[in-house]
Short mmCIF file of C-alpha atoms and ligand atoms in Angstrom, two decimals:
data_model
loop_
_atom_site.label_atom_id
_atom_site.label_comp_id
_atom_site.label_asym_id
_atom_site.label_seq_id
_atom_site.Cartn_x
_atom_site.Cartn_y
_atom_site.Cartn_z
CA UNK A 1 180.41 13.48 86.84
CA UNK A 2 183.02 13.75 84.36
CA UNK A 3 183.17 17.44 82.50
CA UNK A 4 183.99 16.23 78.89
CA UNK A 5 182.13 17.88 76.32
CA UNK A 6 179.08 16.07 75.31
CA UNK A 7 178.04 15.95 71.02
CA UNK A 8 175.07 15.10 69.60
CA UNK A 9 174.09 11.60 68.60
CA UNK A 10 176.08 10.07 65.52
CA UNK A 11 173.50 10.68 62.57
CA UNK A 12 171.77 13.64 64.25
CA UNK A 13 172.13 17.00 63.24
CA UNK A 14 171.55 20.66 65.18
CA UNK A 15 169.68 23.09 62.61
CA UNK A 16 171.70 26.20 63.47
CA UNK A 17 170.36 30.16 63.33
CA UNK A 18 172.47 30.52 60.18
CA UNK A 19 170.74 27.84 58.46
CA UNK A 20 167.36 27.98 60.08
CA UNK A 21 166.53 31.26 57.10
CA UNK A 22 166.43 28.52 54.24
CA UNK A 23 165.08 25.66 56.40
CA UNK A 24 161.95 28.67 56.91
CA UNK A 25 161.86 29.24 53.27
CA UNK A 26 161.52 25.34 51.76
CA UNK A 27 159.30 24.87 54.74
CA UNK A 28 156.74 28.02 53.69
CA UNK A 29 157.24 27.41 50.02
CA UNK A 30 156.64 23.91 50.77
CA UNK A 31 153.29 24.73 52.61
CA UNK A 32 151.90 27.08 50.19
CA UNK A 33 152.12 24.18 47.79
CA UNK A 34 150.55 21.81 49.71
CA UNK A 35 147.57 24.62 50.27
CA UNK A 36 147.16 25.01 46.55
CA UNK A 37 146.21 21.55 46.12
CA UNK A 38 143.92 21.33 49.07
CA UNK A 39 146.17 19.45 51.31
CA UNK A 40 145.21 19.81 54.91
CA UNK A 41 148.08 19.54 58.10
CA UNK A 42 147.97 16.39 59.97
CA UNK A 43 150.22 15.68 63.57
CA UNK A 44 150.82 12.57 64.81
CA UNK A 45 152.79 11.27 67.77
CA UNK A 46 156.79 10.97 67.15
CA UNK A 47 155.74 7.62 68.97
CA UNK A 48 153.99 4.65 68.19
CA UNK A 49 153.63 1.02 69.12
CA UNK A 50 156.02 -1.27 67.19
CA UNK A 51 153.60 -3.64 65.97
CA UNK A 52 152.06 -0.64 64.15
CA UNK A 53 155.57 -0.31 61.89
CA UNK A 54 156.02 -4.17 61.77
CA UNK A 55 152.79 -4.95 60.46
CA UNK A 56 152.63 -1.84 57.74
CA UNK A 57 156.00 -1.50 56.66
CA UNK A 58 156.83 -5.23 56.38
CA UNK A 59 158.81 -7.69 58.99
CA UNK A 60 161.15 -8.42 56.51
CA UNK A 61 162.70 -4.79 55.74
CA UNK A 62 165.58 -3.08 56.15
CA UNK A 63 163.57 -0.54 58.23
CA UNK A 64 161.87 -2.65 60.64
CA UNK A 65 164.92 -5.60 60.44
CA UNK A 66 167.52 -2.88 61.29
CA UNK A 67 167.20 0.34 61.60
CA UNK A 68 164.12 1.20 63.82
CA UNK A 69 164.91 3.28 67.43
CA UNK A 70 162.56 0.55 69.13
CA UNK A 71 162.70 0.55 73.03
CA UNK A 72 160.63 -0.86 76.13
CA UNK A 73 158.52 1.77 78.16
CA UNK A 74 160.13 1.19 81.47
CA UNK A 75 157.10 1.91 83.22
CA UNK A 76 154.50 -0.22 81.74
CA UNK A 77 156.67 -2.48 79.35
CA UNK A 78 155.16 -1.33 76.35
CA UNK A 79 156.94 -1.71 73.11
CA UNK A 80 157.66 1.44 71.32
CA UNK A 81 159.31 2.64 68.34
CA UNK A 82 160.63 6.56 66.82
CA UNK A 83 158.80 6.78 63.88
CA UNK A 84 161.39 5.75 60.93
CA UNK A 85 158.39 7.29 58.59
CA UNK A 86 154.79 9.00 58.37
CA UNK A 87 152.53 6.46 56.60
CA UNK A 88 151.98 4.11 59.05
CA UNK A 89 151.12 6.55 61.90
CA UNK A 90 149.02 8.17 59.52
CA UNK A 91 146.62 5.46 58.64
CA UNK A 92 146.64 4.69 62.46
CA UNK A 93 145.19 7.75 63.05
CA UNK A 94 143.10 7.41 60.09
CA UNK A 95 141.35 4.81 61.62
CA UNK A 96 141.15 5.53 65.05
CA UNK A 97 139.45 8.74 64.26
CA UNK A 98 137.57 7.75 61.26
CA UNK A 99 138.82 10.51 58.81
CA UNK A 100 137.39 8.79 55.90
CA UNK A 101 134.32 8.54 57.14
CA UNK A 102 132.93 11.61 55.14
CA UNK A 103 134.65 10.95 52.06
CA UNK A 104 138.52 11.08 50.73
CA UNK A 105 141.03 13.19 52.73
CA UNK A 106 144.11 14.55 51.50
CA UNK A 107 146.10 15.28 54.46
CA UNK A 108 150.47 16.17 55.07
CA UNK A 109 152.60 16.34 57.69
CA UNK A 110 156.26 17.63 58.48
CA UNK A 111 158.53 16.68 61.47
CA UNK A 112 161.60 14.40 62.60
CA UNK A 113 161.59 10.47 61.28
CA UNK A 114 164.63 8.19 62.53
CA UNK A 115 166.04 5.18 61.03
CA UNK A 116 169.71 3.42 62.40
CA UNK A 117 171.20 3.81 58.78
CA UNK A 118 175.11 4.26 58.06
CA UNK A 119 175.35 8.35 58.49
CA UNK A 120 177.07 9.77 55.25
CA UNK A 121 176.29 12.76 53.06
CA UNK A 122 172.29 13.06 52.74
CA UNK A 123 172.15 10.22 55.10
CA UNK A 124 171.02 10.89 58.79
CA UNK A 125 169.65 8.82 61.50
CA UNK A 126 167.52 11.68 62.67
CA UNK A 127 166.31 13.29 59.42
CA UNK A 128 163.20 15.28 58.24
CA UNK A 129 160.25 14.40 56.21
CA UNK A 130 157.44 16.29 54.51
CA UNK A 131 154.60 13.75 54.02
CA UNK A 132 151.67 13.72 51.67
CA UNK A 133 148.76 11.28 51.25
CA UNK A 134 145.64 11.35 49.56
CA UNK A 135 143.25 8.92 51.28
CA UNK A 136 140.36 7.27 49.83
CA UNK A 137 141.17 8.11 46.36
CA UNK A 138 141.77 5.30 44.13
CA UNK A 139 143.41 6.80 41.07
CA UNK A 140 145.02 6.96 38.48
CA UNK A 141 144.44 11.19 38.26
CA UNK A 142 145.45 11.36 42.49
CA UNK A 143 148.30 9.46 41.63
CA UNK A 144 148.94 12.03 38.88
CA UNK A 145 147.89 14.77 41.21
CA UNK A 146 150.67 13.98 43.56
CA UNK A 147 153.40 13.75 41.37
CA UNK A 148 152.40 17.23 39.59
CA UNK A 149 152.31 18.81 43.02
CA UNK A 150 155.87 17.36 43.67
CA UNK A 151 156.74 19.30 40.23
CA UNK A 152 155.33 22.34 41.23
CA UNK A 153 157.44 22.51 44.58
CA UNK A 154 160.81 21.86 42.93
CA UNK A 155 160.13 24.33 40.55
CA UNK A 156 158.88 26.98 43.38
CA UNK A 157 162.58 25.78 45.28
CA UNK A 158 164.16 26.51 42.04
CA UNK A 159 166.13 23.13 42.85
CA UNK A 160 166.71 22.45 38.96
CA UNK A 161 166.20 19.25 37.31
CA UNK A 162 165.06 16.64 39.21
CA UNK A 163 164.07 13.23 37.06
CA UNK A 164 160.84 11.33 37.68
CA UNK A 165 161.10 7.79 37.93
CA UNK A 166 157.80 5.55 37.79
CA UNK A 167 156.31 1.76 37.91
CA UNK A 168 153.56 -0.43 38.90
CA UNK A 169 154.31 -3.13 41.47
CA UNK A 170 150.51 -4.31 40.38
CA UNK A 171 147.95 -5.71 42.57
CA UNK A 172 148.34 -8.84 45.20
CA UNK A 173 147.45 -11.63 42.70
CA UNK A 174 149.99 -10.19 39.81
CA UNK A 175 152.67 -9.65 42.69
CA UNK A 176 152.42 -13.51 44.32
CA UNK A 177 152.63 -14.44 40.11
CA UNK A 178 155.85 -12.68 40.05
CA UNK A 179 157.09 -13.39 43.32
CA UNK A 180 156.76 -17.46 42.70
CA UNK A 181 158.46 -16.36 39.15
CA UNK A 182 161.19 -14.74 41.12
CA UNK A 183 161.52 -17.66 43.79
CA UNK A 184 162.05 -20.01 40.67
CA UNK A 185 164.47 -17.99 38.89
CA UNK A 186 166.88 -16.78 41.56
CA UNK A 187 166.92 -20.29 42.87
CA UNK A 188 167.75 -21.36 39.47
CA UNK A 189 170.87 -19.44 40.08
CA UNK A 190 170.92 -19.89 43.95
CA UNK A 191 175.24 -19.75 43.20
CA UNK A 192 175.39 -15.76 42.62
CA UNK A 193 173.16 -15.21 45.53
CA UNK A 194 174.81 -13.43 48.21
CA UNK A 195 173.76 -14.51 51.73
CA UNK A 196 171.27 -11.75 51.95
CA UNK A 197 169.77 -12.59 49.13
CA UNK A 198 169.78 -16.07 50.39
CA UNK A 199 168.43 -15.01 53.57
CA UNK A 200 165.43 -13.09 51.89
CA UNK A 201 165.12 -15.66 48.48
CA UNK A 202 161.06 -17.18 50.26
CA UNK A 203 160.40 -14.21 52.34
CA UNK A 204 160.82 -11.21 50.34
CA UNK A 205 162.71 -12.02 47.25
CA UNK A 206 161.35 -8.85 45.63
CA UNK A 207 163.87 -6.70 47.63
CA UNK A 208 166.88 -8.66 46.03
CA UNK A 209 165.64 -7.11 43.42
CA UNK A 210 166.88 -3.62 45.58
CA UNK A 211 170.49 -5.22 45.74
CA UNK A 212 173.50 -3.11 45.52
CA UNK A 213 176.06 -5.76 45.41
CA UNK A 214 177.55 -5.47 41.81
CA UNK A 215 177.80 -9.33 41.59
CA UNK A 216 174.48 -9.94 41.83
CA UNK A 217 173.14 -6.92 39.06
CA UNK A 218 173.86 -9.27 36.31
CA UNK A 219 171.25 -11.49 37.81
CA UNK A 220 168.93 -9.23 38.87
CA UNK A 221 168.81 -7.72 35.06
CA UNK A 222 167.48 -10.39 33.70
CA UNK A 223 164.39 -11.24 36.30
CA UNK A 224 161.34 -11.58 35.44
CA UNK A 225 159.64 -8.09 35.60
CA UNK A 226 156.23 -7.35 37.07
CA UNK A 227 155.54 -4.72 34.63
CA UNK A 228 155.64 -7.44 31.97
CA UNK A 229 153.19 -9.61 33.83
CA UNK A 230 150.31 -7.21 34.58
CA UNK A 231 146.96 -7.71 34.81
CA UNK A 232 144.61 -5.91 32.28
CA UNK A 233 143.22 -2.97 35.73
CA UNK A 234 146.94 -2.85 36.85
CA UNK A 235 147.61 -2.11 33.35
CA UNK A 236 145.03 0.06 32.17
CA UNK A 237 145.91 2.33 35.94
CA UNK A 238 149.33 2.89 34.92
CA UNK A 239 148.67 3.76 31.32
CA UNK A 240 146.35 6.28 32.39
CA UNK A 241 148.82 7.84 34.51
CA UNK A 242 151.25 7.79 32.10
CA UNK A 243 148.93 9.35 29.43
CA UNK A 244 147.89 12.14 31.94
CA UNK A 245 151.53 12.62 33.03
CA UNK A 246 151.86 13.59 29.40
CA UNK A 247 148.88 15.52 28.66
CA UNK A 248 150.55 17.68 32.00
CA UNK A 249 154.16 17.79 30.83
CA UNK A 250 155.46 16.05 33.14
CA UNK A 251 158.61 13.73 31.87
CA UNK A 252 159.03 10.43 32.97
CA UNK A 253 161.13 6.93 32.59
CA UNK A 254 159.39 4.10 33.34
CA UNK A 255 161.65 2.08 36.18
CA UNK A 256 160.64 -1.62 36.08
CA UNK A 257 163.37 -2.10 38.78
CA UNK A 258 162.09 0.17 41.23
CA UNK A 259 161.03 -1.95 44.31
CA UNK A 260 160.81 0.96 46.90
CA UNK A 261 162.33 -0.01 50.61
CA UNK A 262 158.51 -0.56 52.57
CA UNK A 263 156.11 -3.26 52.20
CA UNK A 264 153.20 -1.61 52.00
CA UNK A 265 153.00 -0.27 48.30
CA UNK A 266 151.37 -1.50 45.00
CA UNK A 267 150.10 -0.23 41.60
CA UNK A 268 151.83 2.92 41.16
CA UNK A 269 155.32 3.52 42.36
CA UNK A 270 157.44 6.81 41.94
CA UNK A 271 160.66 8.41 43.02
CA UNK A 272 162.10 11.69 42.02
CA UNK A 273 166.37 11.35 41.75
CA UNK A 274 168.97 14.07 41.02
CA UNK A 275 172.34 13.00 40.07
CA UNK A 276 174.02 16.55 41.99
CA UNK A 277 173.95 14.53 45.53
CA UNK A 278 176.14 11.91 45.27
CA UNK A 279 174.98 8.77 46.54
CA UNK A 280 171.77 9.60 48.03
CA UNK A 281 170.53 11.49 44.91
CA UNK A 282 166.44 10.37 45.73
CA UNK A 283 164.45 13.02 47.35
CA UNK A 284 161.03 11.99 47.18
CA UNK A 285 159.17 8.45 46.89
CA UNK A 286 156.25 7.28 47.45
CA UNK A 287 153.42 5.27 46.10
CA UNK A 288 150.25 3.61 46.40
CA UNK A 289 148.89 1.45 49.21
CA UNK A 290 145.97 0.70 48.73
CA UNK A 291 145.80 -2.90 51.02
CA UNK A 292 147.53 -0.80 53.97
CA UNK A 293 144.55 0.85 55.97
CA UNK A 294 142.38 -2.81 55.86
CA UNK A 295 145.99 -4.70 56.83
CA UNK A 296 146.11 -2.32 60.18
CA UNK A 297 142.11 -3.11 60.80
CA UNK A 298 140.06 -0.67 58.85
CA UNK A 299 138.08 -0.66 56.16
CA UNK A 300 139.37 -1.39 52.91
CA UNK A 301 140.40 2.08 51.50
CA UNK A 302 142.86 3.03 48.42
CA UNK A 303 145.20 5.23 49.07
CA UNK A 304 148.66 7.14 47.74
CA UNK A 305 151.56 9.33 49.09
CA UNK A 306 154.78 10.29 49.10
CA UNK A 307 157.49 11.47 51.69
CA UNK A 308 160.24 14.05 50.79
CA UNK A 309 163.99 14.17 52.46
CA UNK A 310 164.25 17.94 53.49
CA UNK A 311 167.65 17.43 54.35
CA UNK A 312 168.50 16.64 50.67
CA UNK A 313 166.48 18.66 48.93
CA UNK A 314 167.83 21.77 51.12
CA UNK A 315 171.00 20.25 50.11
CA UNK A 316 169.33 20.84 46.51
CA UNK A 317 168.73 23.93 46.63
CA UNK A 318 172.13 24.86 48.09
CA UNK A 319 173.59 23.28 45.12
CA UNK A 320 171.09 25.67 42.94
CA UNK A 321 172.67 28.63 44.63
CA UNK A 322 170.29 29.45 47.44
CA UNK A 323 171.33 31.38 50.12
CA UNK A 324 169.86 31.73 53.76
CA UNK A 325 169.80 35.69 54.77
CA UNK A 326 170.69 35.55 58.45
CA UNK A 327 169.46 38.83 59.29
CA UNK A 328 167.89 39.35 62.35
CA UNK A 329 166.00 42.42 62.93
CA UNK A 330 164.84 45.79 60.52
CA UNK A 331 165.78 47.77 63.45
CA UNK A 332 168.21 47.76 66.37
CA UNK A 333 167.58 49.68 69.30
CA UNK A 334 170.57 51.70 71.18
CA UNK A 335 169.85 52.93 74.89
CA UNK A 336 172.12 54.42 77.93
CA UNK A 337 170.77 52.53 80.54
CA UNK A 338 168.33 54.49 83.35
CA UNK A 339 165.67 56.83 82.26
CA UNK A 340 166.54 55.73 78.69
CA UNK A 341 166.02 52.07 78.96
CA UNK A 342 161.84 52.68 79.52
CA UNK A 343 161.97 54.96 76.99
CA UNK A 344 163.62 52.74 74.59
CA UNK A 345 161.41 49.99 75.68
CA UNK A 346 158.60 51.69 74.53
CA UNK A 347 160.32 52.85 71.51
CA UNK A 348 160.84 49.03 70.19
CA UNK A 349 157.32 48.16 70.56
CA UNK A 350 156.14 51.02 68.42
CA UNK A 351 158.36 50.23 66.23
CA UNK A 352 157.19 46.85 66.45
CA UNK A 353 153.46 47.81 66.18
CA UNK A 354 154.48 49.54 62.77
CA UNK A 355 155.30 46.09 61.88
CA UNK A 356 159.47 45.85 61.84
CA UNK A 357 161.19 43.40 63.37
CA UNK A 358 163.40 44.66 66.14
CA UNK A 359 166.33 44.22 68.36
CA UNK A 360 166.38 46.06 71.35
CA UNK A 361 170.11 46.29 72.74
CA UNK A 362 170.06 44.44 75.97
CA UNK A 363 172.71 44.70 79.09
CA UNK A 364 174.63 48.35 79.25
CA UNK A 365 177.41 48.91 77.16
CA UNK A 366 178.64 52.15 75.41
CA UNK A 367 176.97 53.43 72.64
CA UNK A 368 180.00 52.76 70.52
CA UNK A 369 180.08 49.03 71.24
CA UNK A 370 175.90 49.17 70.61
CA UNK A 371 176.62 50.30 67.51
CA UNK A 372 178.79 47.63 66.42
CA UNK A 373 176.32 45.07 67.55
CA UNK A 374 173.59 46.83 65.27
CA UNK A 375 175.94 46.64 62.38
CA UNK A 376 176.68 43.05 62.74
CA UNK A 377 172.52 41.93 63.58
CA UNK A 378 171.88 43.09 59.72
CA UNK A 379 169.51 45.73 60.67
CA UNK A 380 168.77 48.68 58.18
CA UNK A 381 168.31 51.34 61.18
CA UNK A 382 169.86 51.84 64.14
CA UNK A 383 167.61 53.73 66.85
CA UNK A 384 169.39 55.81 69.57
CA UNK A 385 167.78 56.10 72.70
CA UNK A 386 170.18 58.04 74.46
CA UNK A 387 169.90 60.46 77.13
CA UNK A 388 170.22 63.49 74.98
CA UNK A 389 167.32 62.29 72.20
CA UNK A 390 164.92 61.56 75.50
CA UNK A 391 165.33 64.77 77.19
CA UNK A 392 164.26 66.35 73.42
CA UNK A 393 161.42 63.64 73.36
CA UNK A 394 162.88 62.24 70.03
CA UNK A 395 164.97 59.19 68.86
CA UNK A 396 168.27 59.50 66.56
CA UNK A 397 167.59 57.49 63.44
CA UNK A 398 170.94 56.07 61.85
CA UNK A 399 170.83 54.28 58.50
CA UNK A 400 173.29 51.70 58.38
CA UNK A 401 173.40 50.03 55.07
CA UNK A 402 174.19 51.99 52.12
CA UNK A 403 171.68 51.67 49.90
CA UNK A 404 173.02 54.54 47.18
CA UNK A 405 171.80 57.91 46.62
CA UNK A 406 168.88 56.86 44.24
CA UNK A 407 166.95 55.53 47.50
CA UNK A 408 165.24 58.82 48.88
CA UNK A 409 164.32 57.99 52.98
CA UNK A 410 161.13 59.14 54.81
CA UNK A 411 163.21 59.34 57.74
CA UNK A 412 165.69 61.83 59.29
CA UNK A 413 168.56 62.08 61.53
CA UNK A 414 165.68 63.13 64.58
CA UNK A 415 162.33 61.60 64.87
CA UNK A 416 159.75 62.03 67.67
CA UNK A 417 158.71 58.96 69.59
CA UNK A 418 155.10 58.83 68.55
CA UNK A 419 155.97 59.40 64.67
CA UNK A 420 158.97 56.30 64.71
CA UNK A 421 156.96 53.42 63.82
CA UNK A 422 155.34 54.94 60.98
CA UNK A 423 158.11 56.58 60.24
CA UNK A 424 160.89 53.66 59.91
CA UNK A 425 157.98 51.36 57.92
CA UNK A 426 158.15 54.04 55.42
CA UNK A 427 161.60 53.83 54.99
CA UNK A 428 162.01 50.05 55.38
CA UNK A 429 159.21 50.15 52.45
CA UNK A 430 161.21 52.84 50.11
CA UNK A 431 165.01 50.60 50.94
CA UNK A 432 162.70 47.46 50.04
CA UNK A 433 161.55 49.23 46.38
P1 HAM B 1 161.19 6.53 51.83
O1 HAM B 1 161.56 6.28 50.40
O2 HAM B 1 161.66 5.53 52.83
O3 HAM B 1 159.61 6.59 51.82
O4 HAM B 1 161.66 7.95 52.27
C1 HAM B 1 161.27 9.14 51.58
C2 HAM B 1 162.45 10.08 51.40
O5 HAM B 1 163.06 10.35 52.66
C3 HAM B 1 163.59 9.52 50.57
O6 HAM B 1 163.32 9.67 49.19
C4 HAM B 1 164.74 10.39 51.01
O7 HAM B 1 164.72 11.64 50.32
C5 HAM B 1 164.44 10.64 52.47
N1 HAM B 1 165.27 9.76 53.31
C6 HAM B 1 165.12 8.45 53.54
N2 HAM B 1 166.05 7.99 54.39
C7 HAM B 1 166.84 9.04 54.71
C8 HAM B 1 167.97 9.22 55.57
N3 HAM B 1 168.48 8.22 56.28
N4 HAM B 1 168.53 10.46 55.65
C9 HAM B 1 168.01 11.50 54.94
N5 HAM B 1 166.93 11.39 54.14
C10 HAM B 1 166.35 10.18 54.02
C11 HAM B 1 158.85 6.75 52.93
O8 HAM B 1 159.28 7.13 54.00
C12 HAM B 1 157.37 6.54 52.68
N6 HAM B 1 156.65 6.69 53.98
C13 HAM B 1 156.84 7.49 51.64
C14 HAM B 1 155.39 7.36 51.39
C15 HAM B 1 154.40 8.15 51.87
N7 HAM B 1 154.82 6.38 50.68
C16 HAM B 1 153.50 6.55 50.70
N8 HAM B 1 153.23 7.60 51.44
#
């Protein structure tokens, strides 16, 4: 076996202790959000049968032509796939446990999605997703719902200005209209194609609309536009939105060249974009999709959501000045070893039971070097167990930040075991004041 140091995958990233404070922050904010709106927590398997992503999120994608982590079950042969997103897995559980059987369900998830893209800044292969999606609801308020609750979590992040981007990819009569249109006009010009373009020109020439070669944009400005060509329900569903988008405050540019990377959408289409990340300045999309739950053998149901990168919008709120507190503990235990390590045992869970978060020092080592180790954890007390404090049945309290003479302490230099918990909360409480 050869000894050289093994690194993650290319694309995947370790979420260390020092960063895990913020991660814990977005990810409470995040849920107390999703609470307020009456979202409820769904889980679904980080694995799923291919078909399942071919058949929602399109054949002809960059997701499912490219970048899925699709392998053979060397057991049974099955073919599997690392989910490269939520909304697919979603409606398959959906289905297979009838969840809209009672009536509309507005369900979210969190976790680990995968896609083989090219890593740079805010792009990962293994990267992190919160997930929302209103099911059985056919709009337009959900559709407004879900973008306000989008608002309302930047501005709990304190991210700072985030734009809203929206359109309506219409329903599947208006979209074949356009897509003939589109056929006919980029084949009119078949010379500034590009072969990808050429490649996808009868089976999805909507995404050349997604193009990022810059000697194609020319072209792809002047395309017919689906907005233009909509129906008067298509129509009347996104200026409803738009009017209650309004009537909420919410600003908005209306995008008639968003596409969005996954099959599966129509009607309304939205993406929120900051300009502060470079390249991969969209945090959130999403959309509706309403055709998706009867397309994977259910029963026709509308339905909307949208999937946030917590990678960038971490990155985001970085940028805004937020800062992870890597403290560990309120308290950090000192002890000599022997008669003193039971002692202090049962010192830290009292403390504990008050409701502090504590260290205890583990392994011997002299008080001196304990101390030290308190100082760095980023505890506010240090607790001496030491011989001396157990043969006088008390504990040595040290305070170890310096909080200035204004802060009057409930604690003292001695305190007996039983009164410590209480004792330190008090404290902890006046420092937090
Ligand atoms: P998506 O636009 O593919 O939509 O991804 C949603 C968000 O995930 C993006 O806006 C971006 O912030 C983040 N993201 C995408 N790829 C990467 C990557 N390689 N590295 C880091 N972050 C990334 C969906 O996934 C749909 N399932 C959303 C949805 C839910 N539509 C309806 N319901």
């Amino acid at each position: 076996m050869s000894k050289s140091k093994l690194a993650a995958v290319r694309g995947m990233n370790d979420l260390l202790p020092q960063d895990a404070p913020l991660w814990e922050r977005f990810e409470a904010r995040a849920i107390d959000v999703l609470r307020a709106y009456g979202y409820q927590q769904i889980r679904t398997p980080l694995v799923e049968h291919t078909a399942l992503f071919v058949r929602g999120i399109g054949e002809v994608t960059d997701i499912v032509e490219k970048e899925m982590y699709s392998f053979e079950d060397r057991l049974n042969g099955e073919h599997l796939t690392l989910r490269p997103e939520f909304t697919a897995g979603i409606v398959r559980a959906t289905i297979e446990h009838n969840l809209t059987y009672e009536g509309p369900r507005r369900v979210w998830s969190i976790g680990p999605v995968f896609r083989h893209e090219r890593p740079q800044r805010g792009r990962y292969r293994q990267f992190h997703q919160v997930d929302v999606e209103a099911l059985g609801l056919a709009g337009p308020d959900v559709d407004a719902e879900l973008i306000l609750l989008a608002k309302r979590l930047w501005d709990v992040l304190e991210i700072g200005p985030v734009r809203l981007e929206i359109n309506s990819l219409g329903g599947g009569e208006e979209r074949a209209r356009h897509r003939a249109a589109l056929i006919a006009y980029f084949e009119k010009h078949a010379e500034v194609l590009d072969e990808d373009a050429r490649r996808r020109l009868h089976s999805n020439p909507l995404r050349i609309l997604d193009t990022k070669n810059p000697a194609m944009q020319e072209l792809v400005e002047g395309a017919p536009r689906l907005v233009d060509q909509l129906g008067d329900a298509s129509r009347a569903h996104f200026d409803r939105l738009q009017e209650l988008l309004t009537a909420a405050g919410v600003e908005y540019t209306v995008n008639p060249r968003m596409v969005r990377g996954l099959d599966y959408y129509n009607l309304t289409v939205f993406e929120w974009i900051t300009d502060r990340l470079g390249a991969q300045g969209t945090i959130c999309g999403g959309g509706r999709y309403d055709p998706l739950i009867e397309l994977l053998g259910g029963r026709p149901t509308p339905a909307i959501g949208f999937a946030l990168g917590i990678e960038r919008v971490i990155e985001l709120m970085r940028e805004a000045g937020a800062t992870a507190d890597a403290t560990t503990c309120d308290v950090y235990v000192l002890h000599q070893g022997g008669a003193t390590l039971p002692a202090a045992l049962r010192a830290a869970e009292a403390i504990r039971d008050a409701g502090l978060d504590v260290v205890l020092h583990a392994g011997e080592s002299s008080l001196k070097s304990q101390m030290k180790r308190a100082d760095a954890s980023g505890a506010e007390f240090a607790v001496i167990v030491g011989e001396a404090e157990v043969a006088a049945g008390a504990a040595a309290v040290k305070r170890l930040r310096d909080r200035g003479a204004a802060v009057q302490f409930a604690v003292q230099a001695s305190v007996t075991l039983g009164e410590l918990g209480s004792r330190l909360a008090e404290a902890l409480e006046a420092t937090i004041d």
